[in-house]
Short mmCIF file of C-alpha atoms and ligand atoms in Angstrom, two decimals:
data_model
loop_
_atom_site.label_atom_id
_atom_site.label_comp_id
_atom_site.label_asym_id
_atom_site.label_seq_id
_atom_site.Cartn_x
_atom_site.Cartn_y
_atom_site.Cartn_z
CA MET V 1 133.58 129.45 108.57
CA ILE V 2 134.87 128.40 111.96
CA THR V 3 134.99 130.35 115.09
CA PHE V 4 137.82 129.18 117.52
CA ILE V 5 136.91 131.65 120.15
CA ASP V 6 137.21 129.67 123.34
CA THR V 7 135.52 132.62 124.93
CA VAL V 8 131.89 131.77 123.55
CA VAL V 9 129.95 133.97 121.13
CA PRO V 10 126.31 132.37 120.95
CA VAL V 11 124.89 131.88 117.63
CA ALA V 12 122.93 135.19 117.46
CA ALA V 13 125.82 137.24 117.83
CA GLN V 14 128.58 135.44 115.37
CA SER V 15 127.88 136.97 112.20
CA ALA V 16 130.39 139.65 113.01
CA GLN V 17 133.14 137.22 112.73
CA PRO V 18 135.75 137.66 109.67
CA ASP V 19 135.05 135.83 106.68
CA LEU V 20 138.21 133.50 106.02
CA ALA V 21 137.60 131.39 103.01
CA LEU V 22 139.68 128.39 102.66
CA PRO V 23 140.37 126.64 99.38
CA VAL V 24 138.84 123.03 98.65
CA GLY V 25 141.62 120.52 99.35
CA THR V 26 142.68 122.06 102.76
CA THR V 27 143.16 119.55 105.47
CA LEU V 28 140.75 119.79 108.45
CA ASP V 29 143.68 120.07 110.73
CA ARG V 30 144.80 123.10 108.54
CA PHE V 31 141.58 124.44 108.18
CA ILE V 32 141.30 124.50 112.07
CA LEU V 33 144.64 125.86 112.76
CA SER V 34 144.13 128.76 110.14
CA GLU V 35 140.83 129.63 111.48
CA GLN V 36 141.74 129.72 115.14
CA SER V 37 144.81 131.82 114.26
CA ALA V 38 142.23 134.60 113.22
CA PHE V 39 140.95 134.85 116.89
CA PRO V 40 143.68 136.40 119.21
CA PHE V 41 141.98 134.93 122.31
CA ALA V 42 141.42 131.40 121.02
CA THR V 43 143.18 129.00 123.36
CA GLY V 44 142.57 125.85 121.23
CA GLU V 45 140.13 123.77 123.36
CA LEU V 46 137.38 123.82 120.65
CA SER V 47 139.72 123.20 118.12
CA GLN V 48 141.42 120.11 119.74
CA LEU V 49 137.69 118.93 120.65
CA LEU V 50 136.61 119.10 116.89
CA ARG V 51 139.68 116.95 115.98
CA ASP V 52 139.06 114.41 119.06
CA ILE V 53 135.60 113.93 117.40
CA ALA V 54 137.22 113.55 114.01
CA LEU V 55 139.64 111.05 115.25
CA ALA V 56 137.00 108.91 116.95
CA SER V 57 134.92 108.99 113.73
CA LYS V 58 137.72 107.71 111.69
CA ILE V 59 138.07 104.67 113.88
CA ILE V 60 134.17 104.22 113.61
CA ASN V 61 134.53 104.46 109.96
CA ARG V 62 137.09 101.70 109.81
CA GLU V 63 134.74 99.45 112.09
CA ILE V 64 131.82 100.15 109.71
CA ASN V 65 133.88 99.36 106.59
CA ARG V 66 134.95 96.10 107.84
CA ALA V 67 131.31 95.35 109.46
CA GLY V 68 130.89 92.14 107.54
CA LEU V 69 134.41 90.73 108.44
CA ILE V 70 134.36 91.37 112.22
CA ASP V 71 131.72 90.75 114.64
CA VAL V 72 130.06 94.20 114.96
CA THR V 73 126.88 93.40 113.34
CA GLY V 74 123.40 92.49 115.01
CA ALA V 75 121.86 93.38 118.32
CA ALA V 76 124.10 94.08 121.19
CA GLY V 77 121.34 92.29 123.33
CA THR V 78 120.69 95.45 125.46
CA ASP V 79 118.25 98.08 125.41
CA ASN V 80 118.91 102.06 125.59
CA VAL V 81 116.68 104.31 128.01
CA GLN V 82 114.37 104.78 125.14
CA GLY V 83 113.70 100.98 125.16
CA GLU V 84 115.53 100.50 121.77
CA SER V 85 117.36 97.48 121.11
CA GLN V 86 121.10 98.67 120.72
CA GLN V 87 122.94 97.39 117.97
CA LYS V 88 126.59 96.30 118.57
CA LEU V 89 127.84 99.27 116.30
CA ASP V 90 125.85 101.51 118.44
CA VAL V 91 127.55 100.30 121.49
CA ILE V 92 130.93 100.20 119.87
CA ALA V 93 130.48 103.90 118.60
CA ASN V 94 129.27 105.08 121.95
CA ILE V 95 132.47 103.67 123.85
CA ARG V 96 134.81 105.07 121.14
CA PHE V 97 133.45 108.68 121.22
CA ILE V 98 133.16 108.66 124.89
CA ARG V 99 136.78 107.48 125.28
CA ALA V 100 137.73 110.17 122.80
CA LEU V 101 136.15 112.96 124.63
CA LYS V 102 137.24 111.97 128.10
CA ASN V 103 141.00 111.43 127.01
CA GLY V 104 140.92 114.97 125.10
CA GLY V 105 140.49 116.70 128.45
CA GLU V 106 138.05 119.62 126.92
CA VAL V 107 134.85 118.08 127.84
CA CYS V 108 133.46 117.97 131.50
CA ALA V 109 130.13 116.20 130.53
CA ILE V 110 128.50 114.28 127.90
CA ILE V 111 124.89 113.24 127.09
CA SER V 112 124.56 110.12 124.65
CA GLU V 113 121.71 108.41 123.08
CA GLU V 114 123.08 105.03 124.32
CA GLU V 115 123.41 106.26 127.92
CA ASP V 116 120.53 106.84 130.56
CA ASP V 117 122.18 109.73 132.49
CA ILE V 118 124.96 112.38 131.95
CA ILE V 119 128.46 111.00 131.61
CA LEU V 120 130.90 113.02 133.90
CA THR V 121 134.21 112.77 132.23
CA GLY V 122 136.20 113.78 135.40
CA ASN V 123 137.72 116.68 133.26
CA LEU V 124 136.44 119.13 136.00
CA ASN V 125 138.29 121.95 134.19
CA GLY V 126 136.91 120.95 130.81
CA LYS V 127 135.09 124.08 129.40
CA TYR V 128 132.69 122.17 126.91
CA VAL V 129 129.74 119.69 127.27
CA VAL V 130 128.93 117.46 124.29
CA ALA V 131 125.52 115.66 123.19
CA ILE V 132 125.99 112.90 120.87
CA ASP V 133 124.10 110.26 118.89
CA PRO V 134 127.15 108.04 118.39
CA LEU V 135 125.42 105.91 115.67
CA ASP V 136 122.54 107.31 113.54
CA GLY V 137 120.57 105.19 111.41
CA SER V 138 120.80 102.10 113.47
CA SER V 139 118.33 100.18 111.54
CA ASN V 140 120.56 100.13 108.61
CA ILE V 141 123.65 99.01 110.20
CA ASP V 142 123.45 95.42 109.10
CA VAL V 143 122.35 96.20 105.44
CA ASN V 144 125.25 98.44 104.44
CA VAL V 145 123.15 101.45 103.86
CA SER V 146 124.57 105.04 104.92
CA ILE V 147 124.64 105.71 108.66
CA GLY V 148 126.02 108.68 110.59
CA THR V 149 127.19 110.28 113.97
CA ILE V 150 125.52 113.64 115.06
CA PHE V 151 127.25 115.88 118.00
CA SER V 152 126.53 118.97 119.47
CA ILE V 153 128.91 121.15 121.65
CA TYR V 154 128.01 123.71 124.28
CA ARG V 155 130.27 125.86 126.67
CA ARG V 156 129.49 124.88 130.19
CA LEU V 157 127.37 127.00 132.45
CA SER V 158 128.67 125.82 135.68
CA PRO V 159 132.21 127.27 137.06
CA ILE V 160 135.34 125.68 135.86
CA GLY V 161 136.62 122.93 138.28
CA SER V 162 133.06 122.20 139.84
CA VAL V 163 130.81 119.34 139.04
CA PRO V 164 128.77 119.81 135.97
CA THR V 165 124.98 119.96 136.42
CA LEU V 166 122.04 119.07 134.46
CA ALA V 167 121.68 122.72 133.56
CA ASP V 168 124.93 122.29 131.52
CA LEU V 169 123.22 119.89 129.38
CA LEU V 170 119.79 121.40 129.01
CA GLN V 171 121.04 124.53 127.22
CA GLY V 172 118.82 126.02 124.37
CA GLY V 173 119.65 125.10 120.66
CA ARG V 174 120.75 128.72 120.39
CA GLN V 175 123.55 128.28 122.75
CA GLN V 176 125.25 125.67 120.70
CA VAL V 177 128.89 126.67 119.84
CA ALA V 178 129.48 123.78 117.39
CA ALA V 179 127.45 121.07 115.65
CA GLY V 180 128.03 118.47 113.00
CA TYR V 181 127.42 115.18 111.69
CA VAL V 182 129.74 112.45 109.98
CA LEU V 183 127.90 110.44 107.14
CA TYR V 184 129.45 106.93 106.57
CA GLY V 185 128.09 106.64 103.29
CA SER V 186 129.58 105.83 99.82
CA SER V 187 132.37 108.33 101.05
CA THR V 188 132.70 109.53 104.58
CA ILE V 189 132.13 113.15 105.05
CA LEU V 190 132.32 115.26 108.38
CA VAL V 191 130.06 118.37 108.02
CA PHE V 192 129.97 120.98 110.84
CA THR V 193 129.33 124.65 111.80
CA THR V 194 130.46 126.83 114.54
CA GLY V 195 128.05 129.67 113.56
CA GLN V 196 129.83 130.82 110.58
CA GLY V 197 128.46 128.94 107.81
CA VAL V 198 128.80 125.14 107.23
CA ASN V 199 131.70 123.22 105.59
CA GLY V 200 132.21 119.69 104.66
CA PHE V 201 135.42 117.46 104.77
CA THR V 202 135.64 114.13 103.01
CA LEU V 203 137.92 111.53 104.39
CA ASP V 204 140.66 110.34 102.18
CA GLN V 205 140.99 106.83 103.40
CA SER V 206 144.37 106.61 101.85
CA LEU V 207 145.66 109.44 103.91
CA GLY V 208 143.16 109.10 106.83
CA GLU V 209 142.99 112.79 106.43
CA TYR V 210 139.77 114.99 106.20
CA ILE V 211 139.82 117.23 103.31
CA LEU V 212 137.80 120.27 102.68
CA SER V 213 135.36 119.26 99.79
CA HIS V 214 132.31 121.49 100.42
CA THR V 215 132.99 124.98 101.21
CA ASN V 216 130.29 127.11 102.73
CA MET V 217 127.44 124.75 102.07
CA LYS V 218 123.99 126.57 101.24
CA GLN V 219 120.38 124.77 101.22
CA PRO V 220 118.50 125.32 98.10
CA ARG V 221 115.75 127.48 98.62
CA THR V 222 113.45 124.81 97.26
CA GLY V 223 113.70 121.29 95.86
CA SER V 224 111.69 118.41 94.40
CA ILE V 225 112.44 115.82 97.26
CA PHE V 226 110.30 114.91 100.20
CA SER V 227 111.56 112.47 102.66
CA CYS V 228 109.35 110.67 105.29
CA ASN V 229 108.64 106.91 106.47
CA GLU V 230 105.53 106.54 103.95
CA GLY V 231 104.79 103.50 106.09
CA ASN V 232 103.18 105.70 108.79
CA VAL V 233 101.31 108.18 106.64
CA ALA V 234 97.79 107.11 107.79
CA GLU V 235 98.66 108.05 111.22
CA TYR V 236 100.19 111.55 110.37
CA PRO V 237 97.99 114.62 111.23
CA ASP V 238 95.65 115.58 108.52
CA LYS V 239 97.56 118.80 107.77
CA ILE V 240 100.69 116.70 107.06
CA GLN V 241 98.81 114.17 104.80
CA THR V 242 97.50 117.16 102.92
CA TYR V 243 100.79 118.51 102.40
CA LEU V 244 102.44 115.12 101.24
CA ASN V 245 99.25 114.95 98.75
CA THR V 246 100.43 118.38 97.28
CA CYS V 247 104.10 116.98 97.01
CA ARG V 248 102.98 113.73 95.28
CA GLN V 249 100.57 116.07 92.89
CA ARG V 250 103.74 118.19 92.08
CA ARG V 251 105.38 115.17 91.09
CA MET V 252 108.13 115.59 93.83
CA THR V 253 110.32 112.64 94.33
CA GLY V 254 110.10 110.42 97.51
CA ARG V 255 113.34 109.61 98.87
CA TYR V 256 113.61 107.89 102.52
CA ILE V 257 116.94 106.13 103.63
CA GLY V 258 115.88 105.84 107.16
CA SER V 259 119.03 107.46 108.51
CA LEU V 260 118.35 111.06 109.53
CA VAL V 261 122.12 112.04 108.76
CA ALA V 262 121.78 110.63 105.19
CA ASP V 263 118.50 112.17 104.29
CA PHE V 264 119.50 115.51 105.87
CA HIS V 265 122.60 115.48 103.85
CA ARG V 266 121.05 114.65 100.62
CA ASN V 267 118.38 117.37 101.07
CA LEU V 268 120.96 119.90 102.21
CA ILE V 269 122.71 119.38 98.88
CA LYS V 270 119.89 118.94 96.39
CA GLY V 271 116.98 120.91 98.05
CA GLY V 272 114.24 118.88 99.74
CA ILE V 273 112.18 118.46 103.18
CA TYR V 274 112.50 115.87 105.78
CA LEU V 275 109.57 115.17 107.83
CA TYR V 276 109.19 112.97 111.08
CA PRO V 277 105.76 113.89 112.15
CA PRO V 278 103.85 112.40 115.27
CA THR V 279 102.76 108.63 114.63
CA CYS V 280 100.84 106.46 117.04
CA LYS V 281 104.14 104.74 118.38
CA SER V 282 105.81 108.31 118.81
CA PRO V 283 102.92 110.73 119.33
CA GLY V 284 105.43 113.39 120.55
CA GLY V 285 107.71 112.60 117.61
CA LYS V 286 110.66 110.16 117.40
CA LEU V 287 113.69 112.35 117.12
CA ARG V 288 115.59 113.46 120.22
CA LEU V 289 115.97 117.04 120.72
CA LEU V 290 119.50 117.20 122.31
CA TYR V 291 121.54 115.10 119.81
CA GLU V 292 119.34 115.10 116.84
CA CYS V 293 117.08 117.85 116.34
CA PHE V 294 119.33 120.76 117.95
CA PRO V 295 122.31 119.90 115.92
CA MET V 296 120.64 119.48 112.78
CA ALA V 297 118.44 122.52 113.07
CA PHE V 298 121.89 124.57 113.74
CA ILE V 299 123.61 123.33 110.59
CA ALA V 300 120.23 123.85 108.72
CA GLU V 301 119.75 127.48 109.69
CA GLN V 302 123.49 127.96 109.12
CA ALA V 303 123.16 126.84 105.50
CA GLY V 304 120.02 128.98 105.03
CA GLY V 305 117.61 126.11 105.66
CA LYS V 306 114.62 125.87 108.39
CA ALA V 307 113.83 123.54 111.03
CA THR V 308 110.56 123.39 113.07
CA ASP V 309 108.55 121.06 115.00
CA GLY V 310 105.37 122.63 113.26
CA ARG V 311 104.74 125.40 115.70
CA GLN V 312 108.09 126.81 116.33
CA ALA V 313 111.84 126.91 115.28
CA ILE V 314 113.62 123.95 116.76
CA LEU V 315 116.43 126.16 118.06
CA ASP V 316 113.88 128.25 120.15
CA ILE V 317 112.54 125.18 121.98
CA ALA V 318 113.64 125.04 125.76
CA PRO V 319 114.86 121.55 126.50
CA THR V 320 113.31 119.86 129.68
CA ASP V 321 114.64 116.32 129.40
CA LEU V 322 118.07 114.70 128.26
CA HIS V 323 116.32 112.13 125.97
CA GLN V 324 113.19 114.07 125.11
CA ARG V 325 111.77 113.43 121.66
CA LEU V 326 110.35 116.02 119.13
CA VAL V 327 108.38 116.24 115.87
CA LEU V 328 110.82 117.30 113.10
CA TYR V 329 110.51 119.19 109.81
CA VAL V 330 113.79 120.40 108.39
CA GLY V 331 115.02 121.24 105.06
CA SER V 332 114.55 124.06 102.19
CA PRO V 333 113.13 127.21 103.60
CA ASP V 334 110.44 127.62 100.76
CA LEU V 335 109.16 124.07 101.48
CA ILE V 336 109.05 124.40 105.18
CA ASP V 337 107.10 127.67 104.68
CA GLU V 338 104.53 125.55 102.44
CA LEU V 339 104.08 122.84 104.94
CA LEU V 340 103.67 125.44 107.75
CA THR V 341 101.04 127.40 105.71
CA THR V 342 99.14 124.02 104.50
CA LYS V 343 95.60 123.97 105.68
O1 FBP Z 401 112.23 103.62 111.04
P1 FBP Z 401 111.74 104.98 111.15
O2 FBP Z 401 110.69 104.98 112.11
O3 FBP Z 401 111.33 105.76 109.88
O4 FBP Z 401 113.01 106.04 111.77
C1 FBP Z 401 113.93 106.29 111.10
C2 FBP Z 401 114.53 107.38 111.89
O5 FBP Z 401 115.05 106.92 113.20
C3 FBP Z 401 116.46 107.09 113.30
O6 FBP Z 401 117.14 105.76 112.86
C4 FBP Z 401 116.73 107.41 114.59
O7 FBP Z 401 118.13 107.49 114.85
P2 FBP Z 401 118.91 106.48 115.65
O8 FBP Z 401 119.19 105.35 114.72
O9 FBP Z 401 120.04 106.93 116.27
O10 FBP Z 401 118.11 105.73 116.73
C5 FBP Z 401 116.88 108.25 112.31
O11 FBP Z 401 118.02 108.17 112.06
C6 FBP Z 401 115.77 108.08 111.17
O12 FBP Z 401 115.62 109.17 110.33
MG1 MG Z 402 119.73 109.09 115.33
MG1 MG Z 403 121.75 106.53 117.32
#
């Protein structure tokens, strides 16, 4: 369920909100409006912000679908703050989302995977800040394999009208008011939560509309899928190697697309566990806390799953850096528990 209260109710206290089930087939706009109307104090900014993200994702979806026809494949010739070569679509997606968030007026600051520093939008009266991975799964762009976008929304801490600060972006995962992803796969789906469960909207390309297709998504308690880059196994900690051996002995299925959004989405629906342990190249983990781990952990927990770095719940981690990386284990709760108790 969506909460459209623009007076923020952090994750922990949101379960008291009314349950407003809407039927499959409802448009995203109708869903947003009807949910918002349930909250007398809602002023619509969060609703509009979600619409802005949905619109930008439709534009990106169009670019991705035409990737082979227009000059959007290959490297952009630039590196991001993490020293990763930026793909042209990384840059295009980054520009499109930042433009949509700036023009919307609700967002005062943004942190993006593709930008070194905080982006001040100039909307000093904007109530929200956004962390975004404009294009997730960049290594799959040129080979027509599913990719995604990941976003996380917070209410600003600094006073309305003032210049946003680092503290606005380095809030804890449990302060998120909304988080979601768009999966550009065989179909395009927008999945998000505002702390009242998780819903999925499939893009009807002929209408250009996101339509409710997955209501109140729930992560199966267990599953038979494990997802990790087996090429790195020799570098994984012994405990993880032991756990993966038990997965193989149990004849679980190895599935790894190499796009976090796609691997997460499959495991959310079918049951499974995604692992990105420490490696020699990324001893602290590869995935970024603010715009990959926090949003996916919020969605996972809202769907009944779990997300941990092996020591604590991802959502309990205090962020210290805009682009800090983390070890991530996320998925079905029983599989995460098994991993954590592996000797
Ligand atoms: O190629 P590797 O090392 O297995 O890493 C794949 C992981 O890295 C990512 O591509 C990182 O995300 P970006 O593509 O947004 O940088 C994840 O989507 C994916 O799960
Ligand atoms: Mg990513
Ligand atoms: Mg990315």
